[in-house]
CSV table of C-alpha atoms and ligand atoms in Angstrom, one decimal:
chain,number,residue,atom,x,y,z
A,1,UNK,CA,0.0,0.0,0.0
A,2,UNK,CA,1.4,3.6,-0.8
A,3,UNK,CA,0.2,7.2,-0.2
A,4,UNK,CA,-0.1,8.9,-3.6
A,5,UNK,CA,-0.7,12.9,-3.7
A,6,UNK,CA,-2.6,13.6,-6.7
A,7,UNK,CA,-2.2,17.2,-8.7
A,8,UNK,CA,-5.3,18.4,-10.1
A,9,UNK,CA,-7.2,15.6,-8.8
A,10,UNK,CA,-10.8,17.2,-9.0
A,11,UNK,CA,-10.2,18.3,-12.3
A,12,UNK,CA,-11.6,15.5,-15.3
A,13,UNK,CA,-8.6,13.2,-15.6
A,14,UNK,CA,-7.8,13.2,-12.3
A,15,UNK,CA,-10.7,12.6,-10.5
A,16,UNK,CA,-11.3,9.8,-12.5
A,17,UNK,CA,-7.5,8.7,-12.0
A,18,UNK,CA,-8.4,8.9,-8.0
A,19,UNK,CA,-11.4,6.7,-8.4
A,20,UNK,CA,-9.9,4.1,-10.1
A,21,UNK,CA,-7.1,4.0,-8.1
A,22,UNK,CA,-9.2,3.6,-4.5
A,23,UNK,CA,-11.7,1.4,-7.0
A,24,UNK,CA,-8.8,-1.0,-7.5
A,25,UNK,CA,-5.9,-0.6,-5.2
A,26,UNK,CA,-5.4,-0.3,-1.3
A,27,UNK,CA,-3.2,3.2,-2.1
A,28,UNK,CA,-4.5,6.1,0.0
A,29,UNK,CA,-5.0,9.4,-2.2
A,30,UNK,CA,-4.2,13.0,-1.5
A,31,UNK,CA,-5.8,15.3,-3.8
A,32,UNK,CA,-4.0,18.5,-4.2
A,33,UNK,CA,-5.7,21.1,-6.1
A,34,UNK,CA,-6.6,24.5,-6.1
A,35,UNK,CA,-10.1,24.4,-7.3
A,36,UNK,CA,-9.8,26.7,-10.0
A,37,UNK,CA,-13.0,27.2,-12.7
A,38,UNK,CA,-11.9,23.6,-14.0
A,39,UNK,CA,-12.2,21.4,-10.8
A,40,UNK,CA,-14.6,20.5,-8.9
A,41,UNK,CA,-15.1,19.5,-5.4
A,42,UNK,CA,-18.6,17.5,-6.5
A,43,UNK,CA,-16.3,15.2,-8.7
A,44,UNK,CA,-14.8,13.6,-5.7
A,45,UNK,CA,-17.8,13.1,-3.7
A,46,UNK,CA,-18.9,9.8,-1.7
A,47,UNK,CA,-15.4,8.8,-1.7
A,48,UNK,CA,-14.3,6.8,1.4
A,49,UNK,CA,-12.5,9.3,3.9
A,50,UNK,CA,-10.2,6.9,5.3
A,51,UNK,CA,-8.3,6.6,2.3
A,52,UNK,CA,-9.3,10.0,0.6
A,53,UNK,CA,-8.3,13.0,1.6
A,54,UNK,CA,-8.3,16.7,-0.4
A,55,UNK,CA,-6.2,19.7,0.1
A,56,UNK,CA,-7.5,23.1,-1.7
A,57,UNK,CA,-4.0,24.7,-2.3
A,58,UNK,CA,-2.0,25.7,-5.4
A,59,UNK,CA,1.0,24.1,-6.7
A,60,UNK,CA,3.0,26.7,-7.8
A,61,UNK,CA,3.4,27.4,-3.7
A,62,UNK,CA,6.5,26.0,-2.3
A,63,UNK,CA,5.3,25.8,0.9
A,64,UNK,CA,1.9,24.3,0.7
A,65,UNK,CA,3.7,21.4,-1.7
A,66,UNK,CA,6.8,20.4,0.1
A,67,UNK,CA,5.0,18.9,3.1
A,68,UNK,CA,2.5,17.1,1.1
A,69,UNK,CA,5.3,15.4,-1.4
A,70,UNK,CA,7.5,14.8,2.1
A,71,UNK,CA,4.3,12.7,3.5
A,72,UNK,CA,4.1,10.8,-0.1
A,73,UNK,CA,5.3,7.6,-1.6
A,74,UNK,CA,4.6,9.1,-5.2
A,75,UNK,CA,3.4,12.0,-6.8
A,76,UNK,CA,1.1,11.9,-10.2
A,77,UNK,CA,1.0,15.2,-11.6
A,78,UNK,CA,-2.1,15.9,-13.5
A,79,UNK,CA,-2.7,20.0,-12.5
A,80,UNK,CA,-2.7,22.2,-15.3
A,81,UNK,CA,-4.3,24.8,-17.3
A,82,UNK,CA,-5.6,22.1,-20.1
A,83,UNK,CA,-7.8,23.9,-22.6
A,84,UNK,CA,-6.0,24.9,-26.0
A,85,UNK,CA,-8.9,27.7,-26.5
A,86,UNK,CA,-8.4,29.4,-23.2
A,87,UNK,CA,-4.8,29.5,-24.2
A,88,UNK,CA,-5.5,31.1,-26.7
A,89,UNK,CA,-7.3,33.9,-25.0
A,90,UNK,CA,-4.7,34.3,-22.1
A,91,UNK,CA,-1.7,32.4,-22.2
A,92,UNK,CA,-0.3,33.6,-18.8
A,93,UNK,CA,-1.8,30.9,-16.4
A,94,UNK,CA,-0.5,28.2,-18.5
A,95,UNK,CA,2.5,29.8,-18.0
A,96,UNK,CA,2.7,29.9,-14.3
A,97,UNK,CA,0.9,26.7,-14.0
A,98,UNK,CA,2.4,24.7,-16.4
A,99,UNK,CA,6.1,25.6,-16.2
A,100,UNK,CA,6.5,27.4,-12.9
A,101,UNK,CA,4.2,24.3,-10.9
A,102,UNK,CA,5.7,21.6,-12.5
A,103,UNK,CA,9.4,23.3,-11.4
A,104,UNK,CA,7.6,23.4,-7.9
A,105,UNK,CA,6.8,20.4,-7.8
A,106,UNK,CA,10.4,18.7,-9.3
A,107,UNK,CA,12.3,20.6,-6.5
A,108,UNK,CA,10.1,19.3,-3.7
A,109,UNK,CA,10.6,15.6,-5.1
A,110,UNK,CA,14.2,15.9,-5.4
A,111,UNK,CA,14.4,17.4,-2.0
A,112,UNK,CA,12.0,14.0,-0.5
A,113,UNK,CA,13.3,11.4,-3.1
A,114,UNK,CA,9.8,11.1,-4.1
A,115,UNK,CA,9.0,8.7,-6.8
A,116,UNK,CA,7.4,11.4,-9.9
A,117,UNK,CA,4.7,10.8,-13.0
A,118,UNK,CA,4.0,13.0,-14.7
A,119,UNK,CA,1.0,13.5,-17.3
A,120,UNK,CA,1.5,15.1,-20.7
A,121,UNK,CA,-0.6,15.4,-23.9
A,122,UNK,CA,0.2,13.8,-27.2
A,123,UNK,CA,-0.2,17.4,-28.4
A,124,UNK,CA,3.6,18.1,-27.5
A,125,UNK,CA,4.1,16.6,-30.8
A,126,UNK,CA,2.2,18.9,-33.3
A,127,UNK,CA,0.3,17.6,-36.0
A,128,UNK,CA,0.1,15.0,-38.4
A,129,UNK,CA,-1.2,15.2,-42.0
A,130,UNK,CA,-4.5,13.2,-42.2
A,131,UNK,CA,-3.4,10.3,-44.7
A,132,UNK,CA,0.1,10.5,-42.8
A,133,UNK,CA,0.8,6.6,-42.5
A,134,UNK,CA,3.0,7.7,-39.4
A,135,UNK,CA,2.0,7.8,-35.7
A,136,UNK,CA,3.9,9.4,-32.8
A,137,UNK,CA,6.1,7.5,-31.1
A,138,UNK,CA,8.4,7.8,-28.1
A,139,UNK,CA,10.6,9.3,-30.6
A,140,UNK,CA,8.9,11.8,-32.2
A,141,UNK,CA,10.5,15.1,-32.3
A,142,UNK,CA,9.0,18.1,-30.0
A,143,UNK,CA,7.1,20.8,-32.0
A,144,UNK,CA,3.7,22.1,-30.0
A,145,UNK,CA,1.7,24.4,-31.8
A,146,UNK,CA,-0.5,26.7,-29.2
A,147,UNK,CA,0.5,28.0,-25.7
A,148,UNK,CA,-1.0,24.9,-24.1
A,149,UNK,CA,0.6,22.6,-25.6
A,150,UNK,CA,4.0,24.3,-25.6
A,151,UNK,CA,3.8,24.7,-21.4
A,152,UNK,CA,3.3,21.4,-21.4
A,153,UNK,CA,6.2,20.8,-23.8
A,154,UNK,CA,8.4,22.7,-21.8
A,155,UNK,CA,7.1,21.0,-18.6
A,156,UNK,CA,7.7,17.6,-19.9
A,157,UNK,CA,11.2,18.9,-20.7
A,158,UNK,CA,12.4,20.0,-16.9
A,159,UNK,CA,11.0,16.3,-15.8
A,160,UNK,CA,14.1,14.6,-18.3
A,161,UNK,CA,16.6,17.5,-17.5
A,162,UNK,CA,15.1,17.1,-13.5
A,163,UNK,CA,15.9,13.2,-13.9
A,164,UNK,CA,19.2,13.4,-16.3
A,165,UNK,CA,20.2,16.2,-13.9
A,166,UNK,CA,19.2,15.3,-10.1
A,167,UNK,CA,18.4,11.8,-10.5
A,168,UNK,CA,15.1,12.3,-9.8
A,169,UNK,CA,13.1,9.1,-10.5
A,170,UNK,CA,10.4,10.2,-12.9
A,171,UNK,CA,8.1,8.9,-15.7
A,172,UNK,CA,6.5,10.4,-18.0
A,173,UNK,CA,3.0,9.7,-20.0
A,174,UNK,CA,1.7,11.4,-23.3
A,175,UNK,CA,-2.0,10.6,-23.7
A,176,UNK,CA,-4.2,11.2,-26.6
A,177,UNK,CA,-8.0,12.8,-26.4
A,178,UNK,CA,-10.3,11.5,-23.2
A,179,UNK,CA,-13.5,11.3,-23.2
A,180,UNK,CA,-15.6,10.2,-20.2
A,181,UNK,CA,-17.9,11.3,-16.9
A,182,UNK,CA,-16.9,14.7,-15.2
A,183,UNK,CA,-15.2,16.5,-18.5
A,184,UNK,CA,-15.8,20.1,-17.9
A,185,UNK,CA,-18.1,21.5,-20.9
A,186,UNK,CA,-16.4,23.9,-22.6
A,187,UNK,CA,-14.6,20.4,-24.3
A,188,UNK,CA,-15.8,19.3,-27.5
A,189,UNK,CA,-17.7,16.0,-26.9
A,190,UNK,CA,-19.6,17.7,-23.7
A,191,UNK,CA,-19.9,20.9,-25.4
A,192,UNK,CA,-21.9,18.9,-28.1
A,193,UNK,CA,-23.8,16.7,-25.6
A,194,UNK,CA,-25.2,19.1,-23.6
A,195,UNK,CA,-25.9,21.5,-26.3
A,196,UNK,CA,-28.0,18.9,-27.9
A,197,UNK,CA,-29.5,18.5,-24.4
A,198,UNK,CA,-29.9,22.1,-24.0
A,199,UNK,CA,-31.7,22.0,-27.6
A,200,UNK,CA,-28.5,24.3,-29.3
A,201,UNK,CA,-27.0,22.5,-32.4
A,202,UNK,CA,-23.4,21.0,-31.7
A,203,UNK,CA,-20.2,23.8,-33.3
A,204,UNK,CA,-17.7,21.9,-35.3
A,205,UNK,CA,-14.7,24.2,-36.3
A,206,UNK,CA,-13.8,24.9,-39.4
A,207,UNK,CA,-14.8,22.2,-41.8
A,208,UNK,CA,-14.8,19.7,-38.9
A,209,UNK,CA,-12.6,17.4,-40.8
A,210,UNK,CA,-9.9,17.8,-37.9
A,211,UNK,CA,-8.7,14.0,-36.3
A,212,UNK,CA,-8.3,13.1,-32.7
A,213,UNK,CA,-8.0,10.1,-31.5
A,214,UNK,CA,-9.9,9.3,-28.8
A,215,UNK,CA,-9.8,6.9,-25.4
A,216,UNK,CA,-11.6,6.6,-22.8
A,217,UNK,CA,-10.5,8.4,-19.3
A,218,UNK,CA,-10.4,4.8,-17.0
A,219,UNK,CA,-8.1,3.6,-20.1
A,220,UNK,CA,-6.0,6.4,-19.4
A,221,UNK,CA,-6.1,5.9,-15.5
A,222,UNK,CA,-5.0,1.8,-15.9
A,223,UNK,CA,-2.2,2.7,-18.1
A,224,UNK,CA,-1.1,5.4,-15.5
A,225,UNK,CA,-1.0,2.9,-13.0
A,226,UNK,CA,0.6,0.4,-15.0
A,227,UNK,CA,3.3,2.7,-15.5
A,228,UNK,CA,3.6,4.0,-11.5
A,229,UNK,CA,3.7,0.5,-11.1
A,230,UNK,CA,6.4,-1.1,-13.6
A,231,UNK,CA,7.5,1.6,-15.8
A,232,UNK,CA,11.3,2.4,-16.5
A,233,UNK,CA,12.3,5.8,-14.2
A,234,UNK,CA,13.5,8.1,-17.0
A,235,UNK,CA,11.3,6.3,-19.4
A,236,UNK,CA,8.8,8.2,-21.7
A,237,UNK,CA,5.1,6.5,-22.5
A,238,UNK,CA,2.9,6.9,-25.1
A,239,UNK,CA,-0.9,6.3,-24.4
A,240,UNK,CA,-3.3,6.0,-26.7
A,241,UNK,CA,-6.5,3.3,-27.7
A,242,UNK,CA,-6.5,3.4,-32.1
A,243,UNK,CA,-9.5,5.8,-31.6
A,244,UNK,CA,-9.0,7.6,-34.7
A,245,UNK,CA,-12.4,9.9,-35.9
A,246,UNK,CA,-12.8,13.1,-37.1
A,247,UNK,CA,-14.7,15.7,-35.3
A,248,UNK,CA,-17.5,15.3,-38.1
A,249,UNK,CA,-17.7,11.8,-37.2
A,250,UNK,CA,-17.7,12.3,-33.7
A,251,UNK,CA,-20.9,14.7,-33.7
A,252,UNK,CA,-23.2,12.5,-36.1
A,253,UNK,CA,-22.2,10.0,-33.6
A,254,UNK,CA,-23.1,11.7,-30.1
A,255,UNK,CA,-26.9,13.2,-33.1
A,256,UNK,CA,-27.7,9.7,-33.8
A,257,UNK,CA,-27.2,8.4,-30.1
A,258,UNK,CA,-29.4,11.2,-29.0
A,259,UNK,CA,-32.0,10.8,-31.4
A,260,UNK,CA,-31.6,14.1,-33.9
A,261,UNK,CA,-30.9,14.5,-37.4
A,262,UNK,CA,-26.9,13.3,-37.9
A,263,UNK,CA,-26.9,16.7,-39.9
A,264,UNK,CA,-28.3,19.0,-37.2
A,265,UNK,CA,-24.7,20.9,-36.3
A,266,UNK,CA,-23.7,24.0,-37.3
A,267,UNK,CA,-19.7,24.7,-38.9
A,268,UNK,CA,-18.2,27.9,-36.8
A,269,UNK,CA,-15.2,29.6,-36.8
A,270,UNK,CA,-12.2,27.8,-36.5
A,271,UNK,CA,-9.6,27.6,-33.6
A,272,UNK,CA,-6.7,29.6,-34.7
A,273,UNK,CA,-3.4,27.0,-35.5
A,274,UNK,CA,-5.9,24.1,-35.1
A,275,UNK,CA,-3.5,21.0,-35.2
A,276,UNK,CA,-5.1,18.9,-38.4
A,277,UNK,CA,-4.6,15.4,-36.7
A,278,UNK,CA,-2.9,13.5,-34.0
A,279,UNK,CA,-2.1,10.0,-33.7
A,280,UNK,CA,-0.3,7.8,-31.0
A,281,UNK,CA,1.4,4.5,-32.0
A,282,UNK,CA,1.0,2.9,-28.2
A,283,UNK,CA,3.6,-0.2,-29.1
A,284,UNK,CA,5.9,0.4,-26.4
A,285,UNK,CA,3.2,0.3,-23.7
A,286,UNK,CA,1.6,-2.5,-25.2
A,287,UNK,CA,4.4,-4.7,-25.3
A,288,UNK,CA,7.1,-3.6,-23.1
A,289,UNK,CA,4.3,-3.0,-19.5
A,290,UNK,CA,1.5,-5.3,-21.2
A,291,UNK,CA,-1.1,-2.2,-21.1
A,292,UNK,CA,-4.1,-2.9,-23.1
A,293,UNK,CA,-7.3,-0.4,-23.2
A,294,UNK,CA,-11.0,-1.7,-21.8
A,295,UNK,CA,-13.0,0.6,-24.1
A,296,UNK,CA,-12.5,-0.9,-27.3
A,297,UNK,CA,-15.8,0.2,-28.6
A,298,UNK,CA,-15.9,4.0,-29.1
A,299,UNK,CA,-19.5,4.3,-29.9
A,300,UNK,CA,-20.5,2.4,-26.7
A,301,UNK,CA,-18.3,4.5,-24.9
A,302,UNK,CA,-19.9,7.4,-26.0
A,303,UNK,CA,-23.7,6.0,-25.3
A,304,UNK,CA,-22.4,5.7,-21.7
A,305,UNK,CA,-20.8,9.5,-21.6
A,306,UNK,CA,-24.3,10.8,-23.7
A,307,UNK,CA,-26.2,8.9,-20.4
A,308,UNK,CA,-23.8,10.5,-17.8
A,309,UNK,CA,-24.3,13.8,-19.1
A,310,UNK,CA,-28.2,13.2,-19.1
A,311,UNK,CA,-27.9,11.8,-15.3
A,312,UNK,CA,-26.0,14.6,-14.5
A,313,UNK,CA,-27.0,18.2,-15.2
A,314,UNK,CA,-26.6,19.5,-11.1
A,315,UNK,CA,-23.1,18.6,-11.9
A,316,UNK,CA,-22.9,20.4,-15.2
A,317,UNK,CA,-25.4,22.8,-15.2
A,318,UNK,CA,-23.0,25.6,-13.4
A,319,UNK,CA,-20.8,25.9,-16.1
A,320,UNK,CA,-22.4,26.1,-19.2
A,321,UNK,CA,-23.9,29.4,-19.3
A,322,UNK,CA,-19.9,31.0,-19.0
A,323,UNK,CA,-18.7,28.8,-21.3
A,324,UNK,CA,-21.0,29.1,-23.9
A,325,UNK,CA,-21.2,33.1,-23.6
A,326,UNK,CA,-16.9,33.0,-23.8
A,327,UNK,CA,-17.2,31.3,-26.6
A,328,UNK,CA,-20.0,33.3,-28.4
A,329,UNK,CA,-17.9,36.1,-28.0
A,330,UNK,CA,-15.6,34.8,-30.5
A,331,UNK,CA,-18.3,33.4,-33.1
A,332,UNK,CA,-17.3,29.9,-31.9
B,1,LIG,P1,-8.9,19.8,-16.2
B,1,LIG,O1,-8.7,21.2,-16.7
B,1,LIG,O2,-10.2,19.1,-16.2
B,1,LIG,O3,-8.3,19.7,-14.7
B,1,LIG,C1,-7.2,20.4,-14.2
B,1,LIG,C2,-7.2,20.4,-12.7
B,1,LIG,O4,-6.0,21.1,-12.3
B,1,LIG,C3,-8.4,21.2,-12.1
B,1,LIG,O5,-9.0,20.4,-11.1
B,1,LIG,C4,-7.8,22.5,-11.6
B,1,LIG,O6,-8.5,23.0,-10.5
B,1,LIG,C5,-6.4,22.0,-11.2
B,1,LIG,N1,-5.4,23.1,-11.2
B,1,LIG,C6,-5.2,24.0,-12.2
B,1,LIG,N2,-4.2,24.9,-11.8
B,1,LIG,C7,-3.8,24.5,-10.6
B,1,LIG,C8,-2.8,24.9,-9.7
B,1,LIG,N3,-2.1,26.0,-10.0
B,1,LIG,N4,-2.6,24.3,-8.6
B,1,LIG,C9,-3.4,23.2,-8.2
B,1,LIG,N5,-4.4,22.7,-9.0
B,1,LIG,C10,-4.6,23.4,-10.2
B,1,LIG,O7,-7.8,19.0,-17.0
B,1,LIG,P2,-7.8,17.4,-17.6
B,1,LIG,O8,-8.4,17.4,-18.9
B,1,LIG,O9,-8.3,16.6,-16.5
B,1,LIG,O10,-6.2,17.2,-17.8
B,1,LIG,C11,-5.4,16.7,-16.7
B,1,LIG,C12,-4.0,16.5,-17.2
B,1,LIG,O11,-4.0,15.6,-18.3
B,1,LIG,C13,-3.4,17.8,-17.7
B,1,LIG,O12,-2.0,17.8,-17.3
B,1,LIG,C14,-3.5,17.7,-19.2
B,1,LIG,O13,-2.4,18.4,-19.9
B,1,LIG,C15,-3.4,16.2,-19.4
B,1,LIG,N6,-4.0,15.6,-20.6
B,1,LIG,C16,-5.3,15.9,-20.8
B,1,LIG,C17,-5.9,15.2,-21.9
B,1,LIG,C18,-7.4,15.5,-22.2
B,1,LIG,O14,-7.9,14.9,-23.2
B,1,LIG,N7,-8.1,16.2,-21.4
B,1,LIG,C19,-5.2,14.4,-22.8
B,1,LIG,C20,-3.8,14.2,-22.5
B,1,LIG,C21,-3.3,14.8,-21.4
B,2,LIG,O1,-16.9,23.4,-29.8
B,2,LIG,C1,-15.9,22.8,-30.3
B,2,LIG,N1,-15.9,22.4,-31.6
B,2,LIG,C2,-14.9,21.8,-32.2
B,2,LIG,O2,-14.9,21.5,-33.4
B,2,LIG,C3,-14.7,22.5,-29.5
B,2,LIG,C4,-14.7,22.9,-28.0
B,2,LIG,C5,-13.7,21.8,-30.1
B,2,LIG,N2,-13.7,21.5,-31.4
B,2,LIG,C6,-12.7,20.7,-32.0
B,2,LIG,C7,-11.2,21.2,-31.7
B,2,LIG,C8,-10.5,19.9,-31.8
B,2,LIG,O3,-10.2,19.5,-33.1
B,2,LIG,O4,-12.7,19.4,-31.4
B,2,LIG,C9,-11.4,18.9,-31.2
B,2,LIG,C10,-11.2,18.6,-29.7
B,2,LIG,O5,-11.2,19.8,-29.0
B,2,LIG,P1,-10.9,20.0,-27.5
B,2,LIG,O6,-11.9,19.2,-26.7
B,2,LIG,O7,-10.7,21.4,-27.1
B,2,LIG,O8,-9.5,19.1,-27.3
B,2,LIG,P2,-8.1,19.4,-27.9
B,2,LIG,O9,-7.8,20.8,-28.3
B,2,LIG,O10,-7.8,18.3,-29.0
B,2,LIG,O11,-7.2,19.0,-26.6
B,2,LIG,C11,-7.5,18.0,-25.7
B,2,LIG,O12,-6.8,16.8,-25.9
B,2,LIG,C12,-5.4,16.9,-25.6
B,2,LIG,C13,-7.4,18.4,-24.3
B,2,LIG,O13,-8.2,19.6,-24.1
B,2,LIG,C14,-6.0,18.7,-23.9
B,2,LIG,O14,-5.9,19.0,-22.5
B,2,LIG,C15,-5.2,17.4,-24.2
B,2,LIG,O15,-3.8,17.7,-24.0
């Protein structure tokens, strides 16, 4: 058994990453996180308060986050500023956030010894052409395209110089696009599903013929455990489940699941440097840590998101007004 402190832990990823973890380990959790307009204390409710614990604090402050990594085992960093449209609106959280918590955070676990994961996007990679036969690997050379992803480029970077450096013992993980229960709505597939709920067609940017490729958030979680567990300190992973669509595809998808015309969206303004594509070749996982993904059916795993969102408006209901009015403000 092992304390963890979580990062960002009511935020989407994470709180899903803390209820798998207590779901399916005996690890006790400590949520750090500072609650900003992306977390959410009613994401970690009913969870058992033995093994559960959160602190409201920020972790670019040394002196909140050196006595929580000193009482840990590990650390799995998932706090960030993570929406590419917010960045660019207002880079400078990312900044501080980003860069400047992830420094915190590297100088309190080489001060403890603390064993280090650390979560990344597949974005710090760029883009891919659509009939591209190549995916990213482990190898694929750095070149992020908006402020998000290059913070989390440049965070990704002090973990190898922290580890090649001070010997810290860190992993790292590059995922590709969740989707799951408790995704805040200003992203795309819960933008979509609650406009449809809300009776407001789903907003594809652009032409909508841009490709992510998407897997589910408790895929994500096992192969972050997977990794705490076995993975190679120094080592990077990449995560992904071969769920290829474009965002076209994706919305006549979430239409038809909710009854409405597959042709009921409307095209809108598109995201300025939109990345075309990304694509992650998860080999090394695979073979190397014998990962495998649970969600092999995208559609299903939609249906069950669509039924979430439904189940759920108390939980979503607070946010939507604000985001949808930022982003009529910029004819998205
Ligand atoms: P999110 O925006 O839903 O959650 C982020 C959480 O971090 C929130 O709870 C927020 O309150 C917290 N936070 C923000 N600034 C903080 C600070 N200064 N101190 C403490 N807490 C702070 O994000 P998410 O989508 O769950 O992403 C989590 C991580 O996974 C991020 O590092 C992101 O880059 C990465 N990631 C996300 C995706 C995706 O599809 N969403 C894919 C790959 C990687
Ligand atoms: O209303 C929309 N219409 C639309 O067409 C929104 C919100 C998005 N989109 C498009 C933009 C992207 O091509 O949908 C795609 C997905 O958009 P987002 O949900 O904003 O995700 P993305 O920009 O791909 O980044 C996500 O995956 C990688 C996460 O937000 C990042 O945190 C993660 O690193």
């Amino acid at each position: 058994m092992s304390a963890l402190l979580v990062t960002g832990g009511a935020g989407f990823i994470g709180s899903n990453f803390v209820r798998h973890v207590l779901d399916r380990t005996d690890h006790s959790v400590t949520v750090l996180d500072l609650l900003t307009y992306a977390g959410n204390r009613a994401s970690l409710d009913g969870l058992p308060p033995e093994r559960f614990s959160l602190v409201v604090g920020d972790i670019r402050d040394a002196a909140t986050v050196d006595p929580l990594v000193a009482g840990a085992d590990a650390v799995v960093h998932f706090a960030a500023e993570s929406h590419n449209d917010n960045s660019l609106r207002d880079p400078s959280p990312f900044l501080t956030t980003n860069i400047m918590g992830t420094y915190t955070l590297l100088e309190a676990v080489r001060k403890h010894g603390t064993r280090y994961h650390h979560i990344s996007t597949d974005e710090v990679y760029g883009d891919l052409e659509l009939d591209d036969p190549e995916r990213f690997t482990e190898r694929t050379p750095y070149n992020p395209s908006s402020p998000y992803s290059a913070t989390k480029a440049g965070s990704d970077l002090l973990v190898r110089a922290w580890v090649r450096s001070f010997g810290v013992r860190a992993t790292i993980s590059n995922c590709s696009n969740n989707y799951g229960p408790y995704q805040h709505v200003e992203k795309f597939i819960p933008r979509q599903i609650t406009n449809v709920l809300d009776g407001t067609r789903p907003k594809l940017y652009g032409a909508g013929t841009n490709v992510r490729d998407w897997i589910h958030a408790d895929d994500h979680s096992s192969a972050v455990l997977t990794i705490l567990d076995a993975g190679v300190i120094g080592e990077t992973y990449l995560v992904g489940a071969d769920g290829e669509r474009d965002n076209r595809q994706v919305v006549e998808t979430i239409l038809g699941l909710m009854g409405q015309p597959t042709d009921a969206y409307d095209l809108v303004t598109d995201r300025a440097g939109h990345d075309l594509r990304y694509a992650i070749d998860s080999t090394r996982l695979r073979t190397e840590l014998g990962w495998s993904p649970t969600y092999g059916d995208f559609t299903a795993g939609l249906e069950a998101t669509v039924g979430w969102y439904r189940e759920n408006e108390a939980w979503w209901r607070p946010q939507k007004a604000r985001t949808e009015a930022q982003y009529a403000a910029q004819g998205q």
